Structures are given as structure tokens and as C-alpha cells.
Short mmCIF file of N, CA, C and O in Angstrom, two decimals:
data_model
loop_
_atom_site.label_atom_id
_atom_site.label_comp_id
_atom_site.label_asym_id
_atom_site.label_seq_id
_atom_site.Cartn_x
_atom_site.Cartn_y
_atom_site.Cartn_z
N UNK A 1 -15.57 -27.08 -10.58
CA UNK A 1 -14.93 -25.97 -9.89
C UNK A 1 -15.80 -24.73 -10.00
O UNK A 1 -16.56 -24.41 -10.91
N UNK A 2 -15.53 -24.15 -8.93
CA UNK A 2 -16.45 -22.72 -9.22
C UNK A 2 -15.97 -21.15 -9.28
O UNK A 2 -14.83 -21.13 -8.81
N UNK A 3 -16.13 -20.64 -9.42
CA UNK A 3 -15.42 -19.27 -9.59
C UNK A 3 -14.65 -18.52 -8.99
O UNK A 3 -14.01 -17.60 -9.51
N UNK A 4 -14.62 -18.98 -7.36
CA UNK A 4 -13.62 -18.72 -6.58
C UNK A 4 -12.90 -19.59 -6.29
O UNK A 4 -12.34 -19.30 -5.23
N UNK A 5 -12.56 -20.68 -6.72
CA UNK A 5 -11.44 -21.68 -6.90
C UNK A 5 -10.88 -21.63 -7.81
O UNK A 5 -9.74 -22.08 -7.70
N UNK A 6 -11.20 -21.18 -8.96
CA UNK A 6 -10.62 -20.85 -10.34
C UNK A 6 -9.82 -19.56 -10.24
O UNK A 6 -8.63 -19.48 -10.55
N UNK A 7 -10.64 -18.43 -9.72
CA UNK A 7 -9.45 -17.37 -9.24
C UNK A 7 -8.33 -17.59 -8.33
O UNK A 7 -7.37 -16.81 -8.34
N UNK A 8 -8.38 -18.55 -7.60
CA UNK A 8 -7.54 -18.70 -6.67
C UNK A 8 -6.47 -19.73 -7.30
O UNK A 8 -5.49 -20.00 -6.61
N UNK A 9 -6.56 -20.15 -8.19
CA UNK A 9 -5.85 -20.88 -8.78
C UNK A 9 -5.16 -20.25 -9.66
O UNK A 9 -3.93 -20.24 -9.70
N UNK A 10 -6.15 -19.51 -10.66
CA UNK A 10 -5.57 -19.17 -11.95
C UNK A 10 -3.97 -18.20 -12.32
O UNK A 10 -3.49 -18.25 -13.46
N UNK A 11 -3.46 -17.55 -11.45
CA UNK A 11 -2.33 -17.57 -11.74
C UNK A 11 -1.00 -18.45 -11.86
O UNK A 11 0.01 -18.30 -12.56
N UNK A 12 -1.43 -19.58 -10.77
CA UNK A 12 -0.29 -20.77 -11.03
C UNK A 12 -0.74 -21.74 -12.59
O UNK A 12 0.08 -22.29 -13.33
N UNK A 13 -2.22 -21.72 -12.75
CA UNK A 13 -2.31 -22.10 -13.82
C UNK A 13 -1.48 -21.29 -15.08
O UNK A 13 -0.61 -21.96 -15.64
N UNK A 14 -1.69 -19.96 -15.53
CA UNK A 14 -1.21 -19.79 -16.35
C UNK A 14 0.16 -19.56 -16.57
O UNK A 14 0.75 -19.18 -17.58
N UNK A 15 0.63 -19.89 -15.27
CA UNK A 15 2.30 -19.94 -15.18
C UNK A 15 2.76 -21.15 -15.16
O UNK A 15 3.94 -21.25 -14.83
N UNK A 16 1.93 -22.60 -15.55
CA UNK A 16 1.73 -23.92 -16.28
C UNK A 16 2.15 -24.62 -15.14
O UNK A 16 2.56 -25.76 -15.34
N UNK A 17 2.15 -24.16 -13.90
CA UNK A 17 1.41 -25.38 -12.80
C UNK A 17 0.53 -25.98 -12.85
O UNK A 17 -0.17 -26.05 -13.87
N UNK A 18 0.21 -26.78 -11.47
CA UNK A 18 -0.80 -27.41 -11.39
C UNK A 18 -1.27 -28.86 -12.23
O UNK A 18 -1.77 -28.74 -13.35
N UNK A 19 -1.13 -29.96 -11.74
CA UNK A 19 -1.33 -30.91 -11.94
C UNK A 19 -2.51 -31.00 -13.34
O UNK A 19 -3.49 -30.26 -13.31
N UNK A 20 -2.30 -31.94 -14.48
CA UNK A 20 -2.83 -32.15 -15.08
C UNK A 20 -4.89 -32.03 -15.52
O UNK A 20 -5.66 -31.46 -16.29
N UNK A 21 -4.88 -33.16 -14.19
CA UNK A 21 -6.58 -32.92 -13.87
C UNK A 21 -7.17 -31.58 -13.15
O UNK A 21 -8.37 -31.29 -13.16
N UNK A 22 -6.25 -30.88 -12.57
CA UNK A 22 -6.82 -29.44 -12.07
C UNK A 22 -6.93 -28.38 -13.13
O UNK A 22 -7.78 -27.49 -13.15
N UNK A 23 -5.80 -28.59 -14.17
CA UNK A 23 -5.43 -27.82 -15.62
C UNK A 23 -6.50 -27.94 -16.16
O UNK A 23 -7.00 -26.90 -16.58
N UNK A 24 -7.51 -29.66 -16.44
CA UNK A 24 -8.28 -29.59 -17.48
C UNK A 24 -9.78 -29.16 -16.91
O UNK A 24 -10.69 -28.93 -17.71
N UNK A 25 -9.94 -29.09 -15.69
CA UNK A 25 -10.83 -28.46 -14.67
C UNK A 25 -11.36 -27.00 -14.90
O UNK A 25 -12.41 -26.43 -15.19
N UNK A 26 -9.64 -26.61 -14.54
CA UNK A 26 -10.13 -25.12 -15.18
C UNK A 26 -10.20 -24.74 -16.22
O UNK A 26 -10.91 -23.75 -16.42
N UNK A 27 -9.38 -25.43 -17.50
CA UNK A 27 -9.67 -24.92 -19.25
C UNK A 27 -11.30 -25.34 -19.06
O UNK A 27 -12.14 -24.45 -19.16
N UNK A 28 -11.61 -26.44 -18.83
CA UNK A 28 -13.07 -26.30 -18.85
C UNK A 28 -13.86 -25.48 -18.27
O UNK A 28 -14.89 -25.38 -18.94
N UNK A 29 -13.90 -24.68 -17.11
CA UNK A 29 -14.41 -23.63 -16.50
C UNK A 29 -14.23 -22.65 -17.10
O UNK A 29 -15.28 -22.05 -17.34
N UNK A 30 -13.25 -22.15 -17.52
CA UNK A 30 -12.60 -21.16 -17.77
C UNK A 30 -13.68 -20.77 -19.72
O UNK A 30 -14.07 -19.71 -20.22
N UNK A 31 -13.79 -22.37 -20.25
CA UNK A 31 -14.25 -22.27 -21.52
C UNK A 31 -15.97 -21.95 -21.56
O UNK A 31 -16.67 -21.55 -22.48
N UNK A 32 -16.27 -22.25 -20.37
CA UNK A 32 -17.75 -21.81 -20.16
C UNK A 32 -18.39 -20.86 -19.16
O UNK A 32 -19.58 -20.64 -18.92
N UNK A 33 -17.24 -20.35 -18.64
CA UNK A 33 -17.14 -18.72 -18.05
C UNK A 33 -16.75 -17.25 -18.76
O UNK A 33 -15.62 -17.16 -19.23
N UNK A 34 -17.23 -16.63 -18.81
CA UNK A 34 -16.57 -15.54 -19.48
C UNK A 34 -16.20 -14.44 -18.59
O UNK A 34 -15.71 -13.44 -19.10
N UNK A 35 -16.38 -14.50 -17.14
CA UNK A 35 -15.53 -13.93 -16.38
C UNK A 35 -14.37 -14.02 -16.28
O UNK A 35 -13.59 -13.08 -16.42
N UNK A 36 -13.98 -15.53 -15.94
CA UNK A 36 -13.10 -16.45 -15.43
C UNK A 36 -12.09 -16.15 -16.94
O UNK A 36 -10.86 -16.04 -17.04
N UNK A 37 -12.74 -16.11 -17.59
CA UNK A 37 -11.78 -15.88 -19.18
C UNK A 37 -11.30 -15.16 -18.79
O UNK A 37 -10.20 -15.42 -18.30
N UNK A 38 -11.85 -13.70 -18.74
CA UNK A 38 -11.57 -12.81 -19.16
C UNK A 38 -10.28 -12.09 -17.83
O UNK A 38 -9.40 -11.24 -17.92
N UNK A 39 -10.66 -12.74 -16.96
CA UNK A 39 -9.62 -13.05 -15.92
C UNK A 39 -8.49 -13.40 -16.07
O UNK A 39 -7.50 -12.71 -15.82
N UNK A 40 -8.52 -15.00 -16.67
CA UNK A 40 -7.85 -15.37 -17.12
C UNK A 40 -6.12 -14.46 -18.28
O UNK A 40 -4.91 -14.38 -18.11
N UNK A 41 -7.38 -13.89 -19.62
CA UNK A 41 -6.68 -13.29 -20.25
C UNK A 41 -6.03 -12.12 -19.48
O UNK A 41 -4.89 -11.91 -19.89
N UNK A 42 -6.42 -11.27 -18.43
CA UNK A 42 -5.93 -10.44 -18.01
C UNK A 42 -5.05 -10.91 -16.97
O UNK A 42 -4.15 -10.18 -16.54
N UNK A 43 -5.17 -11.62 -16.71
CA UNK A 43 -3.48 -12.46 -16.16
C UNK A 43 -2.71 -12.78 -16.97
O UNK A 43 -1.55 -12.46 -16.75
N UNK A 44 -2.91 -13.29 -17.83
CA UNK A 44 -1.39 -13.44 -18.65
C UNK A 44 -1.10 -12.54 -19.34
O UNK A 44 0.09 -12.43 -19.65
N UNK A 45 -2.02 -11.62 -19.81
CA UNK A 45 -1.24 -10.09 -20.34
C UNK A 45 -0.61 -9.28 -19.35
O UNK A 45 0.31 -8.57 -19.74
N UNK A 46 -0.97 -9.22 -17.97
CA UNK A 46 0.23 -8.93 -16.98
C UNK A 46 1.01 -9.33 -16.84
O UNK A 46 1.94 -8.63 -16.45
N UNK A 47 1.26 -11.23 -17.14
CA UNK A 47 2.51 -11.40 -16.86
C UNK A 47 3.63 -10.95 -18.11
O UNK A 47 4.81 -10.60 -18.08
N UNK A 48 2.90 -11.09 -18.92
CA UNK A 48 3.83 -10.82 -20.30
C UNK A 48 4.18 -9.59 -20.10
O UNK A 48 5.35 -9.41 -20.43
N UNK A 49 3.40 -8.21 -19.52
CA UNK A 49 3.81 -6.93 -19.14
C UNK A 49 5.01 -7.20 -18.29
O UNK A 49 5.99 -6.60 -18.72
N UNK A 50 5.22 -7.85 -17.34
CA UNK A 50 5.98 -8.65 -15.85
C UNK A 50 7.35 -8.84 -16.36
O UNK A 50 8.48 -8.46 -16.05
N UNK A 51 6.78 -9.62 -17.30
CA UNK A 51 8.29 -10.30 -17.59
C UNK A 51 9.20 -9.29 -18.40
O UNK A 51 10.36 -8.98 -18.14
N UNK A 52 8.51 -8.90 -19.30
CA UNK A 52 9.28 -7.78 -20.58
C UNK A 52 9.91 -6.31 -19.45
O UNK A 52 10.95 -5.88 -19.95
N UNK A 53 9.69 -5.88 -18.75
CA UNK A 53 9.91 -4.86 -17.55
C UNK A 53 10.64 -5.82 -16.31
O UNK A 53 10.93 -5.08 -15.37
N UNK A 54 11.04 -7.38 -16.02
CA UNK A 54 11.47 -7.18 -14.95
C UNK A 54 12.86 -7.23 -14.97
O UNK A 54 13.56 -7.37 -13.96
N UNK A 55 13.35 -7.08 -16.35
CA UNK A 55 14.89 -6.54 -16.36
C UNK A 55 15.57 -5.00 -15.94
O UNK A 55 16.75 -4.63 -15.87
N UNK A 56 14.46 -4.38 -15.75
CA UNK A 56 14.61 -2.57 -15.12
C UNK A 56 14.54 -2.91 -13.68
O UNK A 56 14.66 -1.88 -13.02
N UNK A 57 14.36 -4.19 -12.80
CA UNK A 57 14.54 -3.99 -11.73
C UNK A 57 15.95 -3.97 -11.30
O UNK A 57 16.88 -4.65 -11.74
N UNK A 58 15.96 -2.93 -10.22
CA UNK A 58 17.30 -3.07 -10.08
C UNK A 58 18.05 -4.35 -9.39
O UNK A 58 17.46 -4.85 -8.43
N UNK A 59 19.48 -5.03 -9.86
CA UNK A 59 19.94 -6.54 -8.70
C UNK A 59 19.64 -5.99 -7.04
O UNK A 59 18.68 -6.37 -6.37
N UNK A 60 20.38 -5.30 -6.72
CA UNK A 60 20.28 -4.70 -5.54
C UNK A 60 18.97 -4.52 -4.48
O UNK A 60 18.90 -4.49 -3.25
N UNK A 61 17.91 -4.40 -5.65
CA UNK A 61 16.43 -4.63 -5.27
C UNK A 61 16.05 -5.80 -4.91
O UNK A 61 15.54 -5.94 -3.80
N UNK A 62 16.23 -6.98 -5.83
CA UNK A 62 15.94 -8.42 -6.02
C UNK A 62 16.65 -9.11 -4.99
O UNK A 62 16.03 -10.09 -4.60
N UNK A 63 17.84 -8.92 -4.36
CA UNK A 63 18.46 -9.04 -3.35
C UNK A 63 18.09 -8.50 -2.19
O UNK A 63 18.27 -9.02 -1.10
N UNK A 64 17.65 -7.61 -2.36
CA UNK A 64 17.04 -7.34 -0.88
C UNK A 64 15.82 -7.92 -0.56
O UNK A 64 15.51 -8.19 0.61
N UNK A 65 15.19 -8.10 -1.38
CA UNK A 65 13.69 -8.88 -1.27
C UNK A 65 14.10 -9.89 -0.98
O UNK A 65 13.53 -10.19 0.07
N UNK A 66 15.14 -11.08 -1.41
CA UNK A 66 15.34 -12.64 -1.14
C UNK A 66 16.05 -12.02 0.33
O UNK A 66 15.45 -12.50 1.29
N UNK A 67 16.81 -11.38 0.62
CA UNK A 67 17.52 -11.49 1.86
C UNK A 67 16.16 -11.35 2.89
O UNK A 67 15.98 -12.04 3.89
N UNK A 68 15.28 -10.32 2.42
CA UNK A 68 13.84 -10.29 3.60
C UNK A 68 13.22 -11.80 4.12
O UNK A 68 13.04 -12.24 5.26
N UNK A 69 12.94 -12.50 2.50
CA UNK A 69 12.09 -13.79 2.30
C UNK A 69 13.43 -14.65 3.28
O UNK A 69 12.84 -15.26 4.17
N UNK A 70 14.35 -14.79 3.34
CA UNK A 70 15.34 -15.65 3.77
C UNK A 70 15.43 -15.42 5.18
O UNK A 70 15.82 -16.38 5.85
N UNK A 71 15.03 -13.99 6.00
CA UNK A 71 15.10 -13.67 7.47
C UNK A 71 13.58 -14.09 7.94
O UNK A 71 13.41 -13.66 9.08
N UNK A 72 12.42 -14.76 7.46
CA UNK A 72 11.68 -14.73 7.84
C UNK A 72 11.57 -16.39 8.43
O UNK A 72 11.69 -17.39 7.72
N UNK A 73 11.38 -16.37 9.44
CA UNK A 73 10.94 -17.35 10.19
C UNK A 73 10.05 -18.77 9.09
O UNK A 73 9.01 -18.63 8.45
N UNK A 74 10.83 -19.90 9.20
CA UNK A 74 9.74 -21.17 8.31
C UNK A 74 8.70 -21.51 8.77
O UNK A 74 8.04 -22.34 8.14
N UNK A 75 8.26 -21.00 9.96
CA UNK A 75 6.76 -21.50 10.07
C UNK A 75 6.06 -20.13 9.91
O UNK A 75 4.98 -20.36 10.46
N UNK A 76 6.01 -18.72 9.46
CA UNK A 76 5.74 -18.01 9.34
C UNK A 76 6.01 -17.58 7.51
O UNK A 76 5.53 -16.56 7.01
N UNK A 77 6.76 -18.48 6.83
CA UNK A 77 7.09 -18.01 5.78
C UNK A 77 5.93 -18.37 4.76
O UNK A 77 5.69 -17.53 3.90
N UNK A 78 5.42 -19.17 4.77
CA UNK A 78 4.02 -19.88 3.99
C UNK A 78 3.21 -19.04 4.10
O UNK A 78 2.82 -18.62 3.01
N UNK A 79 2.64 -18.48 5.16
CA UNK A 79 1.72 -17.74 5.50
C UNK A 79 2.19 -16.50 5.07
O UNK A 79 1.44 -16.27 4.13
N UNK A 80 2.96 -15.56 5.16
CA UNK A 80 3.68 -14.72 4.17
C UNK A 80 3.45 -14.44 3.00
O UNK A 80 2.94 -13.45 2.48
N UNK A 81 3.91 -15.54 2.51
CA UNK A 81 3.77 -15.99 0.80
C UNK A 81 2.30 -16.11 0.32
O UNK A 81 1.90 -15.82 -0.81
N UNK A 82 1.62 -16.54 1.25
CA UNK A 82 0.36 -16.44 1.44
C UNK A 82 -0.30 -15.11 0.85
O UNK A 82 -0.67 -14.57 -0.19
N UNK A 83 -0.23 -15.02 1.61
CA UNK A 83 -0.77 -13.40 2.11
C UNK A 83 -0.35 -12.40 0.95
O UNK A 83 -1.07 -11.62 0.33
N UNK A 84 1.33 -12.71 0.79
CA UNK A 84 1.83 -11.90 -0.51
C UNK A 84 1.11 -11.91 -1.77
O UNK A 84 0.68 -11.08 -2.57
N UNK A 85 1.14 -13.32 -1.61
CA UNK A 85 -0.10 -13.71 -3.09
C UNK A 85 -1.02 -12.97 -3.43
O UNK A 85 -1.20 -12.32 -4.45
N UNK A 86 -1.73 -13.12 -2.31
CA UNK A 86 -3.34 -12.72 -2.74
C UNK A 86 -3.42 -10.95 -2.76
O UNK A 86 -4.21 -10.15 -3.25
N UNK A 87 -2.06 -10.83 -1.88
CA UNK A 87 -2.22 -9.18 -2.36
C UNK A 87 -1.64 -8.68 -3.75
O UNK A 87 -1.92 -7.60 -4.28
N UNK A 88 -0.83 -9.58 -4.20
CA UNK A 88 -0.30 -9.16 -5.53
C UNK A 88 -1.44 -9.81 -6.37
O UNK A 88 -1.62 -9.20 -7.42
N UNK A 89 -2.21 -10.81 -6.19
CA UNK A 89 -3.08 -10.95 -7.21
C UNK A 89 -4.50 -9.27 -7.08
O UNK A 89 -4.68 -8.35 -7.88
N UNK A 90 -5.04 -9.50 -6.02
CA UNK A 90 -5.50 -7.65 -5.70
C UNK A 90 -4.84 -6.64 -6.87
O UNK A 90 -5.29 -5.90 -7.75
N UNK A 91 -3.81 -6.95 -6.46
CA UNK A 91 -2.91 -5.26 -7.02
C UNK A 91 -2.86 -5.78 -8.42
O UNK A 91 -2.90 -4.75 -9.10
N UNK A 92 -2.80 -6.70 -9.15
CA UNK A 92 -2.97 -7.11 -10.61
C UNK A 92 -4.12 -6.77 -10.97
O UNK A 92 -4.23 -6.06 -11.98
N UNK A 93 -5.34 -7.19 -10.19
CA UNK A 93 -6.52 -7.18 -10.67
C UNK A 93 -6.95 -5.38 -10.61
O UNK A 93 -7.88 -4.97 -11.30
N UNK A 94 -6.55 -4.90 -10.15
CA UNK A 94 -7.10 -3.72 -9.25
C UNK A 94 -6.61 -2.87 -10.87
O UNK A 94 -7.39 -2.20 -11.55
N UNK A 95 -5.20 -3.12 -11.19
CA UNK A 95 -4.23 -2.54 -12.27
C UNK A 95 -4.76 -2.71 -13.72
O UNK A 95 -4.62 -2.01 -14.72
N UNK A 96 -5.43 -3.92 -13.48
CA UNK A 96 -5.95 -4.08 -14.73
C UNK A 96 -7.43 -3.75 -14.92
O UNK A 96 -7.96 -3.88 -16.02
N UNK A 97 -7.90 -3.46 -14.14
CA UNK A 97 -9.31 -2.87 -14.29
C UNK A 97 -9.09 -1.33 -14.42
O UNK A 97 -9.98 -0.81 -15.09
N UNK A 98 -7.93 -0.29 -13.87
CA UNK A 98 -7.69 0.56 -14.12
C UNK A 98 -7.06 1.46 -15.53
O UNK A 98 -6.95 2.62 -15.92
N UNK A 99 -6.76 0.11 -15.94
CA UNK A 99 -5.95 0.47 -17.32
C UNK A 99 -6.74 0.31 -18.52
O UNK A 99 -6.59 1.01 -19.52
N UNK A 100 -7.94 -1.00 -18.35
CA UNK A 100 -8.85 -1.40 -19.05
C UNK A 100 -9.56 0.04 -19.02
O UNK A 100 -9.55 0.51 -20.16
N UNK A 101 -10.18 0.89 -18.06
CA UNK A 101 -10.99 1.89 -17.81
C UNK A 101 -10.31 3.08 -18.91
O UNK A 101 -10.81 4.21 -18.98
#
């Protein structure tokens, strides 16, 4: 695997997706990269930030977001989610290079 398959992966990895042989793919990449580490580590210290803070969201909020995801068209919803992804992985990465600074 190479370094932009590993980013593109690595958040479902450390949220313990991903099939077995793709898992040991990237611990191995990941063990002889020190980007990809360090990537790595800065994804799961966001999520642990994520999780401990996503009880201040408000219900009312969280509900309106599923009622959005639920009006959106199924052949348009993948691509969405898509798209959502890679901008919330952006805005992670972007957050954590800012905070690191």
C-alpha cells in the first residue's frame, strides 16, 4: 500500500474497520512510515477529542443532521457521504496541524 491509500483508509481503520488483511497492510505501512504514523496518531487523538465533547452536542442538532442525511436522494447519498468524508478528514487534518503549531 502506499501513502495515499493508507490516508484514505486510515480513519475507518482506526475506528477498527476494515477487513483483517487490509488492517495488517496498513499496521505494516503505517510501522515503516512515519508520516502515515504520525497521521495515524493524530487521528485517533481527534477521535478521542470527538468522542469526550460529542455529548455537548445538542439532540436537536443530531436530529437535524439525520433528518438532512434521510431527505437526500439514494443514488446521491454515497456520493454525499463521500464527499462529507474527505472534507471532514481535511478539516481534522487542517485542525490538527493548527493546534500542533
Amino acid at each position: 500500500m502506499n501513502c495515499d491509500e493508507v490516508r484514505e483508509l486510515l480513519p475507518i481503520y482506526i475506528g477498527g474497520g476494515l477487513d483483517t488483511n487490509t488492517r495488517g497492510l496498513i499496521a505494516a505501512h503505517i510501522a515503516k512510515c512515519a508520516d502515515c504514523r504520525s497521521e495515524a496518531v493524530m487521528l485517533t487523538r481527534l477521535g478521542i477529542a470527538v468522542k469526550s465533547t460529542a455529548h455537548k452536542i445538542p439532540e436537536n442538532a443530531r436530529a437535524a443532521a439525520f433528518d438532512l442525511i434521510k431527505e437526500e436522494p439514494k443514488s446521491d447519498m454515497f456520493e454525499s457521504l463521500k464527499d462529507a468524508f474527505k472534507l471532514t478528514n481535511s478539516a481534522l487534518r487542517l485542525a490538527y496541524r493548527l493546534i500542533k503549531v
